Coordinates of C-alpha atoms and ligand atoms in Angstrom, one line a residue:
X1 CA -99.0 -13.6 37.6
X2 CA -96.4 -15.7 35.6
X3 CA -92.7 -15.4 35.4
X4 CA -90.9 -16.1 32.7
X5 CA -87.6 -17.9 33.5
X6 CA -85.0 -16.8 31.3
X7 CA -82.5 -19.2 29.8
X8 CA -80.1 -18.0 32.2
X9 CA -82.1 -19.0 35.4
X10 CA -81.9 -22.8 33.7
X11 CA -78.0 -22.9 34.3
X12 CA -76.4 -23.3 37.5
X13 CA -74.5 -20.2 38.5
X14 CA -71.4 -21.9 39.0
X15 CA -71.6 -23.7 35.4
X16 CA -72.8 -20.4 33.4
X17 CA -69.7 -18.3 35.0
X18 CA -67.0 -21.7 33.0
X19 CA -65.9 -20.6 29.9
X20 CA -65.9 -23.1 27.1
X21 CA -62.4 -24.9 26.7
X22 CA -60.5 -22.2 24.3
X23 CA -59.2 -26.0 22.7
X24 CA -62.7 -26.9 21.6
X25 CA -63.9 -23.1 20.5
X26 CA -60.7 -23.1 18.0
X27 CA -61.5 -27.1 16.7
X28 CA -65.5 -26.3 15.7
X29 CA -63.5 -23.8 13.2
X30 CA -61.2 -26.0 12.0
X31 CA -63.6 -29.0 11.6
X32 CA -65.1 -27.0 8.6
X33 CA -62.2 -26.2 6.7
X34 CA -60.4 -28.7 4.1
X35 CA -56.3 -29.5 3.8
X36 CA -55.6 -28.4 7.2
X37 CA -52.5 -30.3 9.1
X38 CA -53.4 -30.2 12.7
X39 CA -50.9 -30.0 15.4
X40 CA -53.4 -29.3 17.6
X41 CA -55.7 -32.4 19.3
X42 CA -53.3 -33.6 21.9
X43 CA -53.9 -37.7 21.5
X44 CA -51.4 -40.6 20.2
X45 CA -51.7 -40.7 15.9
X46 CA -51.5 -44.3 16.5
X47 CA -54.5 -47.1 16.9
X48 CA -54.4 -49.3 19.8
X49 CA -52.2 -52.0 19.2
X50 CA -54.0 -54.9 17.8
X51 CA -53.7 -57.2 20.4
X52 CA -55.1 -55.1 23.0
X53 CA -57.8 -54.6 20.7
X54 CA -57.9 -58.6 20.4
X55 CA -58.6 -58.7 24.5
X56 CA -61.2 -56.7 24.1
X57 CA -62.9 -58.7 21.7
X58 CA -62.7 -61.4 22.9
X59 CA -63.9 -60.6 26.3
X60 CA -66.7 -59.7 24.3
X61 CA -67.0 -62.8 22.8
X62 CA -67.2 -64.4 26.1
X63 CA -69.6 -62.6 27.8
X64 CA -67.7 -59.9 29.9
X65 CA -70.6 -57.4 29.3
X66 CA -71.6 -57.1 32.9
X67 CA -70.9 -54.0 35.8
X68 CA -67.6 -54.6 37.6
X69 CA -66.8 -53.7 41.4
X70 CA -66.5 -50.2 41.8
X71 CA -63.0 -50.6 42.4
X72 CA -63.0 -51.6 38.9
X73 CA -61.7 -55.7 38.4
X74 CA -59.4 -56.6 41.2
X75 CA -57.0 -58.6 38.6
X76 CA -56.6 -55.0 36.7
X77 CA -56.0 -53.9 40.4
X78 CA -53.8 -56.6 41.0
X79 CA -51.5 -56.0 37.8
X80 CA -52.1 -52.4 38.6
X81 CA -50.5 -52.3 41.8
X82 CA -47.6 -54.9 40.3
X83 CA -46.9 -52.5 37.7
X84 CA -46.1 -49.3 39.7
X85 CA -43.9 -51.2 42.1
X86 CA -42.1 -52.4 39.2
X87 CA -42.1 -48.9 37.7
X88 CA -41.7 -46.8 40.5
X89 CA -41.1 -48.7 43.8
X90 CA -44.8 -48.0 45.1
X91 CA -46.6 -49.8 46.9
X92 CA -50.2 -49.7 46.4
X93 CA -52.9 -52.5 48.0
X94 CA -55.1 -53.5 45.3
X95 CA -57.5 -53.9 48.2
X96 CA -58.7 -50.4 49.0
X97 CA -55.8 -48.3 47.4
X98 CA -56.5 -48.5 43.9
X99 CA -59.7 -47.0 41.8
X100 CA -60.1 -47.6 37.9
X101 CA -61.7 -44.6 37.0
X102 CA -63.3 -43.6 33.6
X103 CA -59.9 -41.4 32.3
X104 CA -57.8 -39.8 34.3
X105 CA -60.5 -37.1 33.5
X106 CA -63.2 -38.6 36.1
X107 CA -60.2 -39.1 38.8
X108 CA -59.3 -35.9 38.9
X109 CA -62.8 -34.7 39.3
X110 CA -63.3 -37.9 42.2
X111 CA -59.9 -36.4 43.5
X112 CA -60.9 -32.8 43.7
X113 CA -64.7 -33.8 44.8
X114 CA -63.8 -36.0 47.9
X115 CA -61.3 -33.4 49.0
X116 CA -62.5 -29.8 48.9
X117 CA -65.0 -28.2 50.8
X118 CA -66.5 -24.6 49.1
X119 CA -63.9 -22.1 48.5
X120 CA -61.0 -24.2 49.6
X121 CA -58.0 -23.2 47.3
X122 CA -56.4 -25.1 44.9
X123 CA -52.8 -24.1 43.8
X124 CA -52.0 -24.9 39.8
X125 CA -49.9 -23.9 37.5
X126 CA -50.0 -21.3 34.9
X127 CA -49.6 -22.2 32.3
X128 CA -51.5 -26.2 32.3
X129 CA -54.0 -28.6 31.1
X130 CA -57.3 -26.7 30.3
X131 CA -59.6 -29.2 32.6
X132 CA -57.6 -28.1 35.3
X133 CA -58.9 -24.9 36.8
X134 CA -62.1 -25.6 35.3
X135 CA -62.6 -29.2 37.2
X136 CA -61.3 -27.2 40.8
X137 CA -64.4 -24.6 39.9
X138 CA -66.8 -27.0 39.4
X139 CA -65.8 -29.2 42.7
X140 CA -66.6 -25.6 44.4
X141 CA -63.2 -24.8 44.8
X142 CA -61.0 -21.8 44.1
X143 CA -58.2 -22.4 41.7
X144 CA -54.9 -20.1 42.9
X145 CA -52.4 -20.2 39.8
X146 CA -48.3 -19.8 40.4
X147 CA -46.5 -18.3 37.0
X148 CA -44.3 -20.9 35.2
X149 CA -41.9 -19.3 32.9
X150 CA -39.3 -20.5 30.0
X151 CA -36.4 -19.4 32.3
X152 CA -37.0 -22.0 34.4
X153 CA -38.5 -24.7 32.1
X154 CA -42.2 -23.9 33.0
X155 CA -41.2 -25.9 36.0
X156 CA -43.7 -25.0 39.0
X157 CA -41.2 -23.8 41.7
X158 CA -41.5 -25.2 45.4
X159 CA -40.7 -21.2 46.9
X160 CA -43.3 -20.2 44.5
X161 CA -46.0 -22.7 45.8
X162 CA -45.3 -21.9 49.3
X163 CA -45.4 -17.8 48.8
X164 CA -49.1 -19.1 47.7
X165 CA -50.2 -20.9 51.0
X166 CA -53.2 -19.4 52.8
X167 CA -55.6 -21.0 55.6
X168 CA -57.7 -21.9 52.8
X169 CA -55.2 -23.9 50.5
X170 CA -56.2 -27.8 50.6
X171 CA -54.2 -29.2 47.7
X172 CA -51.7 -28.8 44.9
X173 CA -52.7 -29.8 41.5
X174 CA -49.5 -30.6 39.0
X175 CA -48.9 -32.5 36.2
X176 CA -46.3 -34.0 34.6
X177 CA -44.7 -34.3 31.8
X178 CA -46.6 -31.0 30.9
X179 CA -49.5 -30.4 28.5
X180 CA -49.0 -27.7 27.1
X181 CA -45.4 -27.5 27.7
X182 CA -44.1 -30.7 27.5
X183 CA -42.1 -30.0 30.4
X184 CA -40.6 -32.6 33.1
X185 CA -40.0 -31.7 37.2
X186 CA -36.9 -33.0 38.3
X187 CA -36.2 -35.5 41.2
X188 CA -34.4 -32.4 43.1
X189 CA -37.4 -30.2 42.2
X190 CA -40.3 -32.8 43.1
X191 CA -38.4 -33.1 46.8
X192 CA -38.6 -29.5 47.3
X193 CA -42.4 -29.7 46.5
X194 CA -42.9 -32.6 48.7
X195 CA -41.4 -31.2 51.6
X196 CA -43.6 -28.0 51.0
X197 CA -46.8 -29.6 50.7
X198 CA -45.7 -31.6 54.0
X199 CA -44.9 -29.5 56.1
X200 CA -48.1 -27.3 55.1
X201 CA -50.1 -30.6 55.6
X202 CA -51.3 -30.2 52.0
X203 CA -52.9 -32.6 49.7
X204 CA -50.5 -32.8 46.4
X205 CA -52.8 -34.6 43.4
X206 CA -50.5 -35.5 41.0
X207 CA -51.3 -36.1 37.4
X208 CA -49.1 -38.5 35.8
X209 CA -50.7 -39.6 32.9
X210 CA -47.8 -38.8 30.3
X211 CA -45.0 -40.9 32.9
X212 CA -44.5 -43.1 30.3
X213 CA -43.3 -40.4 27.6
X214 CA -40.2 -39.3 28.6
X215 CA -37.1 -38.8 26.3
X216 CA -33.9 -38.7 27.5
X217 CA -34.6 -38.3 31.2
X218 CA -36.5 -40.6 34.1
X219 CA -39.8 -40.0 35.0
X220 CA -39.9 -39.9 38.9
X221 CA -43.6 -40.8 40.5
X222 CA -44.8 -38.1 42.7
X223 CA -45.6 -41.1 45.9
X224 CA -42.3 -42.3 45.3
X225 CA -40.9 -39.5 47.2
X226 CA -39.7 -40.6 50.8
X227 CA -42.6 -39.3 53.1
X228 CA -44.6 -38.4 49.9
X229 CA -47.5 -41.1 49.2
X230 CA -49.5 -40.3 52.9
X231 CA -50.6 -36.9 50.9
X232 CA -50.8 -37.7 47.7
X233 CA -53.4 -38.7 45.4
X234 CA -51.5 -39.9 42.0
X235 CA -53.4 -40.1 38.6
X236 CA -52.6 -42.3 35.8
X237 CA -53.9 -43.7 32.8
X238 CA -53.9 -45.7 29.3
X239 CA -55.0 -42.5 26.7
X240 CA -51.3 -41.6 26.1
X241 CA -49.0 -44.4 26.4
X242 CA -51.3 -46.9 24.8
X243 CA -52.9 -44.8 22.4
X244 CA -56.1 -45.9 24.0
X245 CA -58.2 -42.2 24.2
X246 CA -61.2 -43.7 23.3
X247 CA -61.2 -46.4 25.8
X248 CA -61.7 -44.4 28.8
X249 CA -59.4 -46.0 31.3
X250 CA -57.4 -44.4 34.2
X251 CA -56.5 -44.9 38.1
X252 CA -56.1 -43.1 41.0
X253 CA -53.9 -44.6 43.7
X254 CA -54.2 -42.7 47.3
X255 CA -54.1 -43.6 50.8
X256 CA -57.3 -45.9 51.9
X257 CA -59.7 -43.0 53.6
X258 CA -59.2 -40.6 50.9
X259 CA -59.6 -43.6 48.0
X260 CA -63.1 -44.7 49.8
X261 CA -64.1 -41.2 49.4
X262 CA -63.4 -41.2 46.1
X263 CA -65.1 -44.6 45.7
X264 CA -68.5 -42.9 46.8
X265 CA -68.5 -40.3 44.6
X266 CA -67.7 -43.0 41.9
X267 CA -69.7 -45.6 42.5
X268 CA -73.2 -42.9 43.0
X269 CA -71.8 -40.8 39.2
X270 CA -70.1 -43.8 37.3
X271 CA -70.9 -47.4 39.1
X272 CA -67.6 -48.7 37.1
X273 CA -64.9 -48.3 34.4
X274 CA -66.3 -49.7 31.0
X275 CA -65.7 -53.2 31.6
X276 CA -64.3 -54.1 28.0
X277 CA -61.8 -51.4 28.5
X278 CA -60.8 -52.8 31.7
X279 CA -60.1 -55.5 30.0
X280 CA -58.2 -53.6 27.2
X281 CA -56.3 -52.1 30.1
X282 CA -55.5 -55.5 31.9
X283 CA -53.7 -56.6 28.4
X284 CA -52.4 -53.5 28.0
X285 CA -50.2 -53.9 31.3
X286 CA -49.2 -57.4 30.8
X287 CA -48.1 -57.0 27.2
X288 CA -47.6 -53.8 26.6
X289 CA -44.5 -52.7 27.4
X290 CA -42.7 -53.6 23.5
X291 CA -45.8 -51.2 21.9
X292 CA -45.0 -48.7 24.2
X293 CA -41.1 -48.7 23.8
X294 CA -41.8 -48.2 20.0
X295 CA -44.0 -45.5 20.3
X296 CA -42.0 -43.4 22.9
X297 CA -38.7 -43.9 20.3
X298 CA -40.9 -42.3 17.2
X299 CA -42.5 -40.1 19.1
X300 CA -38.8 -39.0 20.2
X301 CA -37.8 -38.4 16.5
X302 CA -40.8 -36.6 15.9
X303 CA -40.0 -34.3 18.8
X304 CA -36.5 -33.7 17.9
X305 CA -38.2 -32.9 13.7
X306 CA -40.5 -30.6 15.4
X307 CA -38.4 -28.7 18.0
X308 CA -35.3 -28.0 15.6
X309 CA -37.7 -27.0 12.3
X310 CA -39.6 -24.7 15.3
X311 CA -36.1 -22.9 15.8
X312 CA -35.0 -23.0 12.5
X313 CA -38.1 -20.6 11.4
X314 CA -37.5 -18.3 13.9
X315 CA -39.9 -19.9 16.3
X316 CA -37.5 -20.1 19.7
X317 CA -38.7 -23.1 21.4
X318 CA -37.4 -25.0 24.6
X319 CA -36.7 -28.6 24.6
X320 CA -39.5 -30.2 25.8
X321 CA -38.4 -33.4 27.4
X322 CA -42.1 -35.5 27.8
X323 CA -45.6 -35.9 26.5
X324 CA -45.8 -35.0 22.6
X325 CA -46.2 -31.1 22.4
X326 CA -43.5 -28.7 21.7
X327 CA -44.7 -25.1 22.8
X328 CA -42.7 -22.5 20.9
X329 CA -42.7 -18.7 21.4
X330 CA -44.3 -16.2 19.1
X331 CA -43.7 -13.0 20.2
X332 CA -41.4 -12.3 17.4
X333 CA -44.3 -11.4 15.2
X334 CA -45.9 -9.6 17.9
X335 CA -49.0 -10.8 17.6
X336 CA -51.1 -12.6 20.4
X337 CA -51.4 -16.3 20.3
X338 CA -54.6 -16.3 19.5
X339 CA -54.3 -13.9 16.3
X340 CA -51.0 -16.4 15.5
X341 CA -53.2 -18.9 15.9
X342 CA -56.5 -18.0 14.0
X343 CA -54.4 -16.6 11.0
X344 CA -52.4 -19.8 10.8
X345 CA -55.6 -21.2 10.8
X346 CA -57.0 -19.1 8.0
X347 CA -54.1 -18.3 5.7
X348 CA -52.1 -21.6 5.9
X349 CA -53.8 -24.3 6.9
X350 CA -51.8 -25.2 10.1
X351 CA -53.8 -25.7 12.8
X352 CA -52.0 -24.8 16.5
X353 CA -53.4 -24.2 19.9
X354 CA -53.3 -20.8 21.6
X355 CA -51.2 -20.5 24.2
X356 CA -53.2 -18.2 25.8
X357 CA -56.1 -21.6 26.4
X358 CA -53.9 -22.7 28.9
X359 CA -53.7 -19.7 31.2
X360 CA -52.2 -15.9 31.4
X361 CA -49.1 -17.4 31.5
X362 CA -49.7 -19.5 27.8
X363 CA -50.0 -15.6 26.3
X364 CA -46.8 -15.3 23.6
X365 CA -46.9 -18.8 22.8
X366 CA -48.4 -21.7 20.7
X367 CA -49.0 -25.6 21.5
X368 CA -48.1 -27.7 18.7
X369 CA -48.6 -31.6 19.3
X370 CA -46.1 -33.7 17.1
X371 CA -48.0 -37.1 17.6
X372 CA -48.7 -36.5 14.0
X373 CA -46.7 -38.3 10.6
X374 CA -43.1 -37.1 9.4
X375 CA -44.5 -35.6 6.8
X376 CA -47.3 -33.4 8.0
X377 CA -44.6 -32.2 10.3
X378 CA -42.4 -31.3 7.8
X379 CA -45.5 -29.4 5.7
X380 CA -46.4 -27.5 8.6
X381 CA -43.0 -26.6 9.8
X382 CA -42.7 -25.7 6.1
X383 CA -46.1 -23.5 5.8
X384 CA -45.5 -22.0 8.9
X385 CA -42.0 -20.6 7.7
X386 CA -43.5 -18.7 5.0
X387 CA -46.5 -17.5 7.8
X388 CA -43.7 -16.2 10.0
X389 CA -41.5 -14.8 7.0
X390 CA -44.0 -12.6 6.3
X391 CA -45.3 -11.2 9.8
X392 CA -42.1 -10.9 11.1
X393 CA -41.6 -7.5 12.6
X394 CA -37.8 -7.5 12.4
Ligands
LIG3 C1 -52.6 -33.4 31.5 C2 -53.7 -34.3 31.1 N1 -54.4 -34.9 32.1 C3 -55.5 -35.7 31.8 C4 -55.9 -35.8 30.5 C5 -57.2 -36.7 30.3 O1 -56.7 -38.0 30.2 P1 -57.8 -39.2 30.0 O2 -57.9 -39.5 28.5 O3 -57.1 -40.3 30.8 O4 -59.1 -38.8 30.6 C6 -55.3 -35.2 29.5 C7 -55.7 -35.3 28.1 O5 -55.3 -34.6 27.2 C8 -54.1 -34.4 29.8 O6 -53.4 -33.8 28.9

């Protein structure tokens, strides 16, 4: 007799029970609708500068079309490792400690991959980036999420993470500067972490690709911590402070064992980093450091535009202090984020991210990135005045 397999029998259990990113679900929408301001993709307005985009070429033009090592190119390694001792006083070999990776994206999944086994827990925070609890589900994992609240920034709290601790827990998964909050973790705070995850003997993967966009405050690197760098795996990456998304360059820096792991997993999924964006990424570090200055000061007025118009409408909103995302509350109109959200959508043209996309904790709030021009901020701070003028409940 024949069986029919269903659709459902195609798709891996595991992969059928992930629901779609709530980002992308809301972006189809908006992609068929004209004179809508979006505050919502969360990546740099700005192009490459042009003479990263001039390395590139020209390592085109001279051939540079082939595989790299794994590892990705050891001079990239080499001004890699240079760069985050300057930075942050780390010491990285480019020999063995470093990986270019395709995004941070594919080193968080090399991170998670090389270190869980199934059901091992993952602790993250609620809310926080939408690949996170996702990437710990796929890696067979079990993603365990501590509360983060406005009281306390939406900064994850070390008493917090250890009230979480089971046999089972393997790692800790942070990141910051936030997405979606746009909130920092203090020096003070990241020591109290540390010293949790130590003496738990806990893997801390640390997701640090918005160091660079800070405003006001220092950005203190997670192996930098006295003790802290034997159990860490740090993440980092061009998308953000070199407005270079598209390129598909990150790192992951981590003791030698745990980096070969992740070098296997690599080197059997991805081989190597595209090779003209490790060469993007090479400039990038050698010259980069003016465009990124420039950037991080306009994205600073742009920050302060968007947080004061937020509270000026009503919209109470915390002062984010990195990345480019203010996340103000809405439950003055009472409605869920998502309603907020849609009906922005639909009635003026403002397009925002749903809190709610980024966990339980995201519910009563909306993500609005201000890497976007002056004036499309001021529209939509303007637009969403009258939206909120006329749900208010009060
Ligand atoms: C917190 C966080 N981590 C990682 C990524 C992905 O970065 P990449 O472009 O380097 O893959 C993003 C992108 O939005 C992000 O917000």
């Amino acid at each position: 007799m024949r069986t029919t397999r269903t659709k459902k029998h195609l798709i891996s259990e595991r992969v059928a029970r992930l629901s779609p990113s709530g980002i992308r679900k809301f972006f189809d929408l908006l992609s068929s609708m004209e004179g809508v301001i979006s505050l919502g993709v969360g990546e740099p307005d700005y192009v490459t500068p042009w003479h990263i985009r001039e390395s590139a070429i020209y390592s085109l033009e001279q051939g540079y079309t082939t595989y790299t090592s794994n590892y990705g190119l050891l001079e990239l390694r080499q001004e890699l490792s240079r760069y985050l001792q300057r930075m942050y006083g780390v010491e990285y070999d480019p020999q063995g400690e470093l990986l270019i990776t395709v995004g941070v994206s594919e080193a968080l999944d090399l991170a998670l991959r090389s270190i869980l086994n199934p059901e091992d827990e993952v602790i993250i925070p609620d809310p926080c980036y939408v690949a996170y609890a996702s990437c710990v589900t796929l890696a067979g994992g079990t993603p365990v999420s501590v509360p983060t609240n406005v009281e306390n920034g939406f900064a994850i709290k070390a008493s917090d993470v250890e009230a979480r601790i089971t046999p089972r827990t393997r790692a800790l998964l942070i990141g910051y500067p936030a997405n979606p909050t746009g909130a920092v973790l203090s020096r003070t705070e990241l020591t109290a972490i540390a010293d949790v995850a130590q003496r738990n003997g806990i893997v801390v993967i640390s997701d640090e690709v918005y160091a660079r966009l800070v405003y006001g405050v220092e950005h203190t690197c997670f192996s930098s911590l006295p003790g802290a760098k034997d159990n860490c795996i740090l993440l980092g990456g061009f998308s953000k402070a070199y407005a270079m998304t598209g390129w598909r360059i990150g790192y992951a820096a981590a003791p030698g064992e745990i980096l070969e792991a992740m070098t296997k997993v690599h080197q059997y999924t991805m081989l190597c980093a595209p090779t003209m964006g490790q060469m993007a990424a090479l400039e990038a570090l050698r010259s980069g450091e003016d465009d990124v200055k420039t950037m991080v000061d306009d994205y600073n007025q742009r920050r302060r535009l968007m947080v004061q118009g937020l509270n000026n409408i009503g919209l109470a909103c915390f002062e984010p202090k990195g990345a480019f995302y203010a996340f103000p509350s809405i439950r003055a109109t009472g409605m869920t984020s998502e309603d907020f959200a849609g009906r922005l959508l639909s009635e003026e043209r403002v397009a925002a991210v749903p809190g709610s996309a980024f966990g339980q904790c995201g519910e009563g709030y909306i993500r609005c990135c201000y890497a976007t021009s002056v004036p499309d901020i001021e529209e939509a701070l303007h637009r969403m005045g009258n939206f909120v003028q006329r749900h208010s409940r009060t």
